[in-house]
Tab-separated table of C-alpha atoms and ligand atoms in Angstrom:
chain	number	residue	atom	x	y	z
K	1031	MET	CA	152.683	143.391	75.636
K	1032	ARG	CA	150.115	144.337	78.319
K	1033	ILE	CA	146.741	145.708	77.194
K	1034	LEU	CA	144.391	147.671	79.467
K	1035	VAL	CA	140.805	146.703	78.659
K	1036	THR	CA	138.293	148.988	80.348
K	1037	GLY	CA	134.743	147.656	80.622
K	1038	GLY	CA	136.196	144.168	80.165
K	1039	ALA	CA	133.609	142.565	82.472
K	1040	GLY	CA	130.796	143.477	80.076
K	1041	PHE	CA	129.460	141.712	77.001
K	1042	ILE	CA	131.840	142.667	74.158
K	1043	GLY	CA	134.815	143.561	76.372
K	1044	SER	CA	134.849	140.102	77.985
K	1045	GLU	CA	134.670	138.436	74.563
K	1046	PHE	CA	137.656	140.551	73.487
K	1047	VAL	CA	139.610	139.558	76.623
K	1048	ARG	CA	138.861	135.836	76.273
K	1049	ALA	CA	139.775	135.890	72.565
K	1050	THR	CA	142.971	137.938	73.055
K	1051	LEU	CA	144.363	135.656	75.767
K	1052	GLU	CA	143.549	132.617	73.662
K	1053	ARG	CA	145.021	133.986	70.432
K	1054	TYR	CA	148.176	135.818	71.601
K	1055	ALA	CA	150.342	133.750	73.944
K	1056	ALA	CA	152.710	136.667	74.612
K	1057	ASP	CA	149.998	139.207	75.553
K	1058	GLU	CA	148.837	140.131	79.031
K	1059	VAL	CA	145.554	141.821	79.911
K	1060	THR	CA	144.486	144.110	82.735
K	1061	VAL	CA	140.724	144.627	82.958
K	1062	LEU	CA	139.539	147.803	84.694
K	1063	ASP	CA	135.805	147.746	85.327
K	1064	LYS	CA	133.429	149.511	87.702
K	1065	LEU	CA	131.145	146.452	87.849
K	1066	THR	CA	127.920	148.345	87.255
K	1067	TYR	CA	124.712	146.319	86.818
K	1068	ALA	CA	126.123	145.297	83.398
K	1069	GLY	CA	129.563	144.196	84.602
K	1070	ASN	CA	129.780	140.540	85.607
K	1071	LEU	CA	132.919	138.737	86.768
K	1072	ALA	CA	131.351	135.451	85.639
K	1073	ASN	CA	131.990	136.644	82.064
K	1074	LEU	CA	135.708	136.409	82.840
K	1075	ASP	CA	135.594	133.008	84.592
K	1076	PRO	CA	137.247	131.255	81.614
K	1077	VAL	CA	140.406	133.406	82.058
K	1078	ALA	CA	140.299	134.022	85.824
K	1079	ASP	CA	143.145	131.573	86.519
K	1080	ASP	CA	145.329	132.723	83.623
K	1081	MET	CA	148.590	134.178	85.014
K	1082	ARG	CA	148.531	136.859	82.297
K	1083	PHE	CA	145.179	138.239	83.488
K	1084	ARG	CA	144.656	140.933	86.145
K	1085	PHE	CA	141.414	142.578	87.340
K	1086	VAL	CA	140.998	146.058	88.853
K	1087	GLU	CA	137.614	147.233	90.130
K	1088	ALA	CA	137.481	150.973	89.389
K	1089	ASP	CA	135.691	153.757	87.523
K	1090	ILE	CA	137.259	155.139	84.314
K	1091	ALA	CA	136.381	158.584	85.688
K	1092	ASN	CA	138.744	157.988	88.663
K	1093	ALA	CA	142.027	159.491	87.430
K	1094	GLU	CA	144.234	157.997	90.145
K	1095	ALA	CA	142.932	154.457	89.738
K	1096	VAL	CA	143.248	154.712	85.962
K	1097	GLU	CA	146.850	155.974	86.186
K	1098	ARG	CA	147.792	153.048	88.436
K	1099	ALA	CA	146.137	150.493	86.160
K	1100	LEU	CA	147.859	151.963	83.088
K	1101	ASP	CA	151.301	151.373	84.544
K	1102	GLY	CA	153.167	148.965	82.247
K	1103	CYS	CA	150.431	148.893	79.579
K	1104	ALA	CA	151.305	149.480	75.925
K	1105	MET	CA	147.735	149.706	74.612
K	1106	VAL	CA	144.268	150.694	75.839
K	1107	VAL	CA	140.914	149.501	74.524
K	1108	ASN	CA	138.026	151.449	76.030
K	1109	PHE	CA	134.788	149.446	76.138
K	1110	ALA	CA	133.627	150.991	79.436
K	1111	ALA	CA	130.308	152.749	78.954
K	1112	GLU	CA	126.686	152.975	79.886
K	1113	THR	CA	125.233	151.234	76.850
K	1114	HIS	CA	121.459	150.870	76.862
K	1115	VAL	CA	119.338	153.410	74.958
K	1116	ASP	CA	116.237	152.852	77.134
K	1117	ARG	CA	118.233	153.495	80.312
K	1118	SER	CA	119.676	156.651	78.746
K	1119	ILE	CA	116.112	157.939	78.481
K	1120	LEU	CA	115.399	157.077	82.139
K	1121	ASP	CA	118.765	158.293	83.582
K	1122	PRO	CA	120.778	160.347	81.068
K	1123	ASP	CA	123.265	161.811	83.592
K	1124	ALA	CA	124.992	158.460	84.108
K	1125	PHE	CA	125.739	158.389	80.358
K	1126	VAL	CA	127.326	161.829	80.304
K	1127	LYS	CA	129.427	160.951	83.366
K	1128	THR	CA	130.879	157.715	82.029
K	1129	ASP	CA	130.715	157.968	78.231
K	1130	VAL	CA	131.924	161.587	78.029
K	1131	LEU	CA	133.736	162.515	81.256
K	1132	GLY	CA	135.050	159.002	81.962
K	1133	THR	CA	136.381	158.676	78.427
K	1134	TRP	CA	138.122	162.034	78.754
K	1135	THR	CA	139.720	161.062	82.097
K	1136	LEU	CA	141.061	157.875	80.519
K	1137	CYS	CA	142.393	159.823	77.526
K	1138	GLN	CA	144.238	162.264	79.766
K	1139	ALA	CA	145.851	159.465	81.762
K	1140	ALA	CA	146.883	157.641	78.565
K	1141	ARG	CA	148.449	160.854	77.243
K	1142	ALA	CA	150.516	161.228	80.388
K	1143	GLN	CA	152.014	157.730	79.997
K	1144	ALA	CA	153.544	156.848	76.676
K	1145	ILE	CA	150.696	154.618	75.500
K	1146	GLN	CA	151.328	153.223	72.004
K	1147	ARG	CA	147.672	152.849	70.972
K	1148	PHE	CA	144.343	153.992	72.408
K	1149	LEU	CA	141.289	152.416	70.819
K	1150	GLN	CA	137.900	153.958	71.584
K	1151	VAL	CA	134.950	151.626	71.051
K	1152	SER	CA	132.097	153.732	69.689
K	1153	THR	CA	128.818	152.891	67.999
K	1154	ASP	CA	127.065	153.158	64.638
K	1155	GLU	CA	124.309	154.985	66.558
K	1156	VAL	CA	126.386	158.190	66.353
K	1157	TYR	CA	125.306	158.449	62.679
K	1158	GLY	CA	121.622	158.485	63.667
K	1159	ALA	CA	118.997	156.668	61.587
K	1160	VAL	CA	120.077	155.731	58.055
K	1161	LEU	CA	116.963	154.978	56.016
K	1162	SER	CA	118.815	153.672	52.958
K	1163	GLY	CA	122.389	152.892	51.967
K	1164	ALA	CA	125.177	152.625	54.536
K	1165	SER	CA	127.130	155.117	56.671
K	1166	SER	CA	130.741	155.701	55.725
K	1167	GLU	CA	133.302	156.851	58.287
K	1168	LEU	CA	133.185	160.307	56.670
K	1169	ASP	CA	129.445	160.852	57.206
K	1170	ARG	CA	128.174	163.495	59.587
K	1171	LEU	CA	127.150	162.536	63.094
K	1172	ASP	CA	123.485	162.980	64.020
K	1173	PRO	CA	122.809	161.095	67.268
K	1174	SER	CA	119.211	160.762	68.501
K	1175	SER	CA	119.439	159.510	72.112
K	1176	PRO	CA	121.360	160.562	75.225
K	1177	TYR	CA	123.297	157.283	74.752
K	1178	SER	CA	124.398	157.971	71.181
K	1179	ALA	CA	125.029	161.671	71.860
K	1180	SER	CA	127.265	160.771	74.832
K	1181	LYS	CA	129.134	158.210	72.726
K	1182	ALA	CA	129.598	160.853	70.007
K	1183	GLY	CA	130.942	163.287	72.620
K	1184	GLY	CA	133.377	160.657	73.928
K	1185	GLU	CA	134.781	159.730	70.537
K	1186	LEU	CA	135.094	163.382	69.447
K	1187	LEU	CA	137.172	164.065	72.562
K	1188	VAL	CA	139.396	161.075	71.751
K	1189	LEU	CA	139.892	162.328	68.184
K	1190	ALA	CA	140.591	165.846	69.462
K	1191	ALA	CA	143.222	164.443	71.852
K	1192	ALA	CA	144.809	162.714	68.854
K	1193	LYS	CA	144.940	165.952	66.837
K	1194	THR	CA	145.835	168.345	69.644
K	1195	PHE	CA	148.103	166.257	71.856
K	1196	GLY	CA	149.248	163.455	69.558
K	1197	LEU	CA	147.393	160.703	71.450
K	1198	PRO	CA	147.830	157.636	69.182
K	1199	ALA	CA	144.093	157.036	68.984
K	1200	LEU	CA	141.807	154.951	66.798
K	1201	VAL	CA	137.996	154.824	66.836
K	1202	VAL	CA	135.772	151.867	66.007
K	1203	ARG	CA	132.070	152.454	65.283
K	1204	GLY	CA	130.339	149.138	65.836
K	1205	ALA	CA	126.926	147.876	64.752
K	1206	ASN	CA	124.498	146.026	67.087
K	1207	ALA	CA	126.243	143.032	68.613
K	1208	TYR	CA	124.553	139.817	69.826
K	1209	GLY	CA	125.784	136.495	71.225
K	1210	PRO	CA	126.630	134.755	74.532
K	1211	TYR	CA	126.981	136.745	77.807
K	1212	GLN	CA	124.868	139.737	76.665
K	1213	TYR	CA	122.956	141.306	79.562
K	1214	PRO	CA	119.269	140.409	79.141
K	1215	GLU	CA	118.002	143.973	78.655
K	1216	LYS	CA	118.929	144.194	74.943
K	1217	LEU	CA	116.480	142.875	72.337
K	1218	ILE	CA	117.902	139.435	71.533
K	1219	PRO	CA	118.795	138.122	75.024
K	1220	LEU	CA	115.654	139.700	76.518
K	1221	HIS	CA	113.379	138.024	73.999
K	1222	ILE	CA	115.158	134.664	74.220
K	1223	THR	CA	114.995	134.551	78.015
K	1224	ASN	CA	111.389	135.838	78.173
K	1225	ALA	CA	110.375	133.217	75.612
K	1226	ILE	CA	112.047	130.420	77.613
K	1227	ASP	CA	109.905	131.550	80.583
K	1228	ASP	CA	106.704	131.964	78.497
K	1229	GLN	CA	106.705	135.692	79.289
K	1230	PRO	CA	105.550	138.357	76.773
K	1231	LEU	CA	108.123	139.629	74.235
K	1232	PRO	CA	107.729	143.441	74.075
K	1233	VAL	CA	107.994	144.789	70.512
K	1234	TYR	CA	108.352	148.571	70.249
K	1235	GLY	CA	106.004	150.278	67.769
K	1236	ASP	CA	105.465	148.357	64.539
K	1237	GLY	CA	108.616	146.192	64.942
K	1238	GLN	CA	109.853	147.182	61.475
K	1239	GLN	CA	113.131	148.736	62.701
K	1240	ARG	CA	116.313	147.234	61.238
K	1241	ARG	CA	119.679	146.608	62.891
K	1242	GLN	CA	122.923	145.258	61.389
K	1243	TRP	CA	123.195	142.266	63.728
K	1244	THR	CA	126.866	141.354	64.192
K	1245	HIS	CA	128.078	138.339	66.157
K	1246	VAL	CA	130.085	139.389	69.216
K	1247	SER	CA	133.104	137.294	68.191
K	1248	ASP	CA	133.191	139.050	64.781
K	1249	PHE	CA	132.831	142.423	66.538
K	1250	ALA	CA	135.777	141.554	68.828
K	1251	SER	CA	137.946	140.287	65.941
K	1252	GLY	CA	137.173	143.551	64.094
K	1253	ILE	CA	138.471	145.511	67.077
K	1254	ASP	CA	141.561	143.320	67.198
K	1255	ALA	CA	142.247	143.988	63.486
K	1256	VAL	CA	141.928	147.759	63.978
K	1257	LEU	CA	144.045	147.728	67.154
K	1258	ARG	CA	146.927	145.890	65.499
K	1259	GLN	CA	146.709	147.007	61.861
K	1260	GLY	CA	144.623	150.196	61.793
K	1261	ARG	CA	146.142	153.608	61.116
K	1262	VAL	CA	146.419	155.937	64.078
K	1263	GLY	CA	143.993	158.882	63.903
K	1264	GLU	CA	141.497	156.904	61.783
K	1265	ILE	CA	137.916	155.716	62.284
K	1266	TYR	CA	136.750	152.217	61.265
K	1267	ASN	CA	133.184	150.908	61.030
K	1268	VAL	CA	132.626	147.341	62.266
K	1269	GLY	CA	129.511	145.423	61.260
K	1270	ASN	CA	128.137	142.339	59.575
K	1271	PRO	CA	128.560	142.880	55.810
K	1272	GLU	CA	125.740	140.398	54.902
K	1273	ALA	CA	123.166	141.805	52.490
K	1274	ASP	CA	120.499	144.031	53.998
K	1275	ASP	CA	117.631	141.656	53.240
K	1276	THR	CA	119.256	138.764	55.136
K	1277	LEU	CA	119.339	140.944	58.265
K	1278	PRO	CA	115.707	140.904	59.386
K	1279	VAL	CA	113.626	143.645	61.012
K	1280	ASN	CA	113.005	143.358	64.767
K	1281	LEU	CA	109.651	141.596	64.488
K	1282	THR	CA	111.149	138.918	62.233
K	1283	VAL	CA	114.022	138.412	64.702
K	1284	THR	CA	111.467	137.975	67.512
K	1285	ARG	CA	109.396	135.505	65.480
K	1286	ARG	CA	112.516	133.500	64.589
K	1287	ILE	CA	113.457	133.285	68.296
K	1288	LEU	CA	109.972	131.926	69.071
K	1289	GLU	CA	110.279	129.433	66.224
K	1290	LEU	CA	113.726	128.236	67.379
K	1291	LEU	CA	112.359	127.677	70.899
K	1292	GLY	CA	109.076	126.120	69.743
K	1293	LYS	CA	107.046	128.874	71.449
K	1294	PRO	CA	103.770	130.423	70.238
K	1295	GLU	CA	103.465	133.696	68.283
K	1296	SER	CA	100.927	134.826	70.927
K	1297	LEU	CA	103.875	135.753	73.204
K	1298	VAL	CA	104.545	138.805	70.973
K	1299	GLU	CA	103.304	141.934	72.748
K	1300	TYR	CA	103.230	145.236	70.838
K	1301	VAL	CA	104.034	148.122	73.186
K	1302	VAL	CA	104.349	151.895	72.906
K	1303	ASP	CA	107.401	152.887	70.899
K	1304	ARG	CA	110.681	154.247	72.278
K	1305	PRO	CA	110.944	158.056	71.862
K	1306	ALA	CA	113.235	159.124	68.976
K	1307	HIS	CA	113.548	155.465	67.954
K	1308	ASP	CA	116.049	155.164	65.072
K	1309	ARG	CA	114.442	153.222	62.240
K	1310	ARG	CA	117.538	151.684	60.708
K	1311	TYR	CA	121.321	151.535	61.097
K	1312	ARG	CA	123.785	150.226	58.578
K	1313	VAL	CA	127.519	150.826	58.247
K	1314	ASP	CA	129.774	150.369	55.235
K	1315	THR	CA	132.595	148.045	56.346
K	1316	SER	CA	134.855	148.269	53.258
K	1317	LYS	CA	137.592	150.039	55.192
K	1318	LEU	CA	137.768	147.250	57.790
K	1319	LEU	CA	137.567	144.544	55.108
K	1320	GLY	CA	140.579	146.322	53.571
K	1321	LEU	CA	142.575	145.392	56.707
K	1322	GLY	CA	141.894	141.727	55.948
K	1323	TRP	CA	139.143	141.253	58.574
K	1324	ARG	CA	136.467	138.659	57.680
K	1325	PRO	CA	133.391	137.786	59.784
K	1326	ARG	CA	132.786	134.118	60.614
K	1327	TRP	CA	129.079	134.169	61.441
K	1328	SER	CA	125.956	134.538	59.303
K	1329	PHE	CA	123.075	136.032	61.295
K	1330	GLU	CA	120.980	132.915	60.772
K	1331	ASP	CA	123.593	130.573	62.283
K	1332	GLY	CA	124.626	133.079	64.936
K	1333	LEU	CA	121.063	133.559	66.180
K	1334	ALA	CA	120.449	129.800	66.399
K	1335	ALA	CA	123.725	129.308	68.322
K	1336	THR	CA	122.845	132.206	70.648
K	1337	VAL	CA	119.384	130.787	71.398
K	1338	ARG	CA	121.069	127.473	72.245
K	1339	TRP	CA	123.606	129.225	74.502
K	1340	TYR	CA	120.882	130.933	76.582
K	1341	ALA	CA	118.895	127.680	76.755
K	1342	ASP	CA	122.030	125.856	77.998
K	1343	ASN	CA	123.260	128.584	80.369
K	1344	GLU	CA	120.332	129.445	82.607
K	1345	ALA	CA	122.767	129.521	85.543
K	1346	TRP	CA	124.313	132.640	83.968
K	1347	TRP	CA	121.148	134.695	83.340
K	1348	ARG	CA	118.593	133.549	85.933
K	1349	PRO	CA	120.336	135.254	88.878
K	1350	ILE	CA	120.470	138.503	86.840
K	1351	LYS	CA	116.819	138.413	85.816
K	1352	SER	CA	115.526	137.452	89.255
K	1353	GLY	CA	117.621	140.134	90.997
K	1354	GLU	CA	115.867	143.151	92.539
K	1355	ARG	CA	117.952	145.605	90.519
K	1356	HIS	CA	116.920	144.118	87.195
K	1357	GLN	CA	113.266	143.784	88.187
K	1358	ALA	CA	113.093	147.427	89.270
K	1359	TYR	CA	114.512	148.498	85.886
K	1360	TYR	CA	112.126	146.202	84.013
K	1361	ALA	CA	109.085	147.552	85.841
K	1362	GLN	CA	110.199	151.142	85.229
K	1363	ASN	CA	110.970	150.694	81.529
K	1364	TYR	CA	107.947	148.629	80.579
K	1365	ALA	CA	105.262	149.815	83.032
K	1366	ASP	CA	104.224	152.939	81.139
K	1367	ARG	CA	104.502	151.207	77.766
K	1368	SER	CA	101.031	149.709	78.273
K	1369	ALA	CA	100.395	147.027	75.709
K	1370	PHE	CA	98.196	147.891	72.772
K	1371	ALA	CA	96.519	145.510	70.402
K	1372	ARG	CA	97.302	145.609	66.700
C	821	LIG	P1	127.942	146.291	78.504
C	821	LIG	O1	126.866	147.199	78.991
C	821	LIG	O2	127.675	144.820	78.415
C	821	LIG	O3	129.239	146.447	79.417
C	821	LIG	C1	129.759	147.676	79.800
C	821	LIG	C2	130.869	147.410	80.816
C	821	LIG	O4	131.444	148.677	81.196
C	821	LIG	C3	130.379	146.738	82.095
C	821	LIG	O5	131.268	145.725	82.478
C	821	LIG	C4	130.369	147.871	83.115
C	821	LIG	O6	130.554	147.443	84.451
C	821	LIG	C5	131.523	148.723	82.608
C	821	LIG	N1	131.428	150.131	83.032
C	821	LIG	C6	130.353	150.959	82.924
C	821	LIG	N2	130.649	152.175	83.416
C	821	LIG	C7	131.946	152.121	83.812
C	821	LIG	C8	132.828	153.073	84.373
C	821	LIG	N3	132.438	154.321	84.652
C	821	LIG	N4	134.100	152.692	84.646
C	821	LIG	C9	134.508	151.418	84.385
C	821	LIG	N5	133.712	150.481	83.866
C	821	LIG	C10	132.448	150.833	83.569
C	821	LIG	O7	128.401	146.882	77.104
C	821	LIG	P2	128.759	146.181	75.734
C	821	LIG	O8	127.518	145.856	75.021
C	821	LIG	O9	129.775	145.133	75.969
C	821	LIG	O10	129.433	147.416	74.963
C	821	LIG	C11	130.833	147.665	75.074
C	821	LIG	C12	131.191	148.899	74.282
C	821	LIG	O11	130.809	148.723	72.922
C	821	LIG	C13	130.477	150.170	74.748
C	821	LIG	O12	131.382	151.244	74.675
C	821	LIG	C14	129.343	150.340	73.756
C	821	LIG	O13	128.992	151.704	73.606
C	821	LIG	C15	129.984	149.793	72.499
C	821	LIG	N6	129.032	149.229	71.518
C	821	LIG	C16	128.162	148.230	71.906
C	821	LIG	C17	127.298	147.682	70.957
C	821	LIG	C18	126.327	146.571	71.314
C	821	LIG	O14	125.509	146.185	70.456
C	821	LIG	N7	126.373	145.992	72.505
C	821	LIG	C19	127.318	148.154	69.635
C	821	LIG	C20	128.233	149.169	69.288
C	821	LIG	C21	129.082	149.682	70.245
C	822	LIG	P1	118.460	147.242	71.695
C	822	LIG	O1	118.867	145.816	71.838
C	822	LIG	O2	118.062	148.005	72.909
C	822	LIG	O3	119.633	147.976	70.902
C	822	LIG	P2	119.671	149.464	70.243
C	822	LIG	O4	118.520	150.252	70.730
C	822	LIG	O5	120.971	149.974	70.766
C	822	LIG	O6	119.665	149.229	68.760
C	822	LIG	O7	117.243	147.305	70.681
C	822	LIG	C1	117.346	146.748	69.388
C	822	LIG	C2	116.061	147.039	68.666
C	822	LIG	O8	114.992	146.345	69.308
C	822	LIG	C3	115.669	148.499	68.696
C	822	LIG	O9	115.043	148.815	67.451
C	822	LIG	C4	114.657	148.580	69.835
C	822	LIG	C5	113.978	147.232	69.773
C	822	LIG	N1	113.477	146.690	71.058
C	822	LIG	C6	112.156	146.222	71.158
C	822	LIG	O10	111.379	146.259	70.190
C	822	LIG	N2	111.735	145.722	72.358
C	822	LIG	C7	112.541	145.666	73.443
C	822	LIG	O11	112.080	145.213	74.537
C	822	LIG	C8	113.891	146.130	73.327
C	822	LIG	C9	114.821	146.095	74.499
C	822	LIG	C10	114.312	146.638	72.107
């Protein structure tokens, strides 16, 4: 069976591709990726020579390219997206183009060819902040940022295509992922790599925001479980089911990173908060656990392993961080967040 994985050169998509080719000897994978700043062919190096792997450089909003890539594919997993909340505040249009319009273009092409399953990778951020308890798949959507609103728009179009046109679609709403190969703009890889270089670690607001940190390999195995065993037309949350109090607030994550690297607390730099910053996310994963999925990583072990991976793989992240494109973004995002003392 051939699977089309869009956005497969990114963080979670590449993990899914590497794991699928390792686990299923009879499967073949085509990755379609636009190679934006976040797409990196080095993430696919481990499978580059596999005869079952094919790469197409294209935009999911390009109908012709998508139709060609879909030829011979039985399933589609759509990871392709603009994914960073801070960038969605600086340049929201890119999010609407890819996460809404691109997703719709892909849906239309999949409808036209008899695709057996179309899995849309969405986010827990569509629920908005959840101050207590956990979001169930039936909860209302209340996105706060252009990123989460665009992701909500994309998944609603996928679900509408399932109802209206019979597209055999499934939706996964994932919690915050972390692990190897994550672009160093997101909290954990940014703070690890800044700490290695003795650079300040920017903490937004009071640092008391909480995320349901989920190891990328558990996130990818959750997607695999839904793709192969989930019921068409249904939504599944994916996230680390560890108890809330073992999943620390941002400031504690940052301090733990410093501790693991033997760096001083003085590297913490409190900066002006992100607008509309969601205080807490948490999803209820009972439905996914019901499919037999089990996570393999505790956050404590996963964070330590991730810190080690970045320390051992400078050749992967240094070229990204020293590149002009990344430095321009960093200056833009952090320049007007002048540091304030607490
Ligand atoms: P990422 O930013 O690391 O990678 C995104 C990939 O999509 C890149 O390879 C990029 O080149 C590609 N891409 C972007 N626009 C494209 C387009 N128009 N056409 C084709 N390819 C395009 O993202 P990630 O963290 O791996 O996230 C993957 C998916 O999972 C996204 O849909 C995201 O919304 C969702 N998600 C991520 C997280 C997380 O914590 N990272 C949590 C929940 C859900
Ligand atoms: P991020 O990794 O951007 O993921 P998301 O916003 O999608 O949850 O951010 C995770 C948390 O860390 C979020 O509460 C914002 C915070 N954060 C900082 O405090 N400083 C930073 O430099 C970044 C990038 C994020």
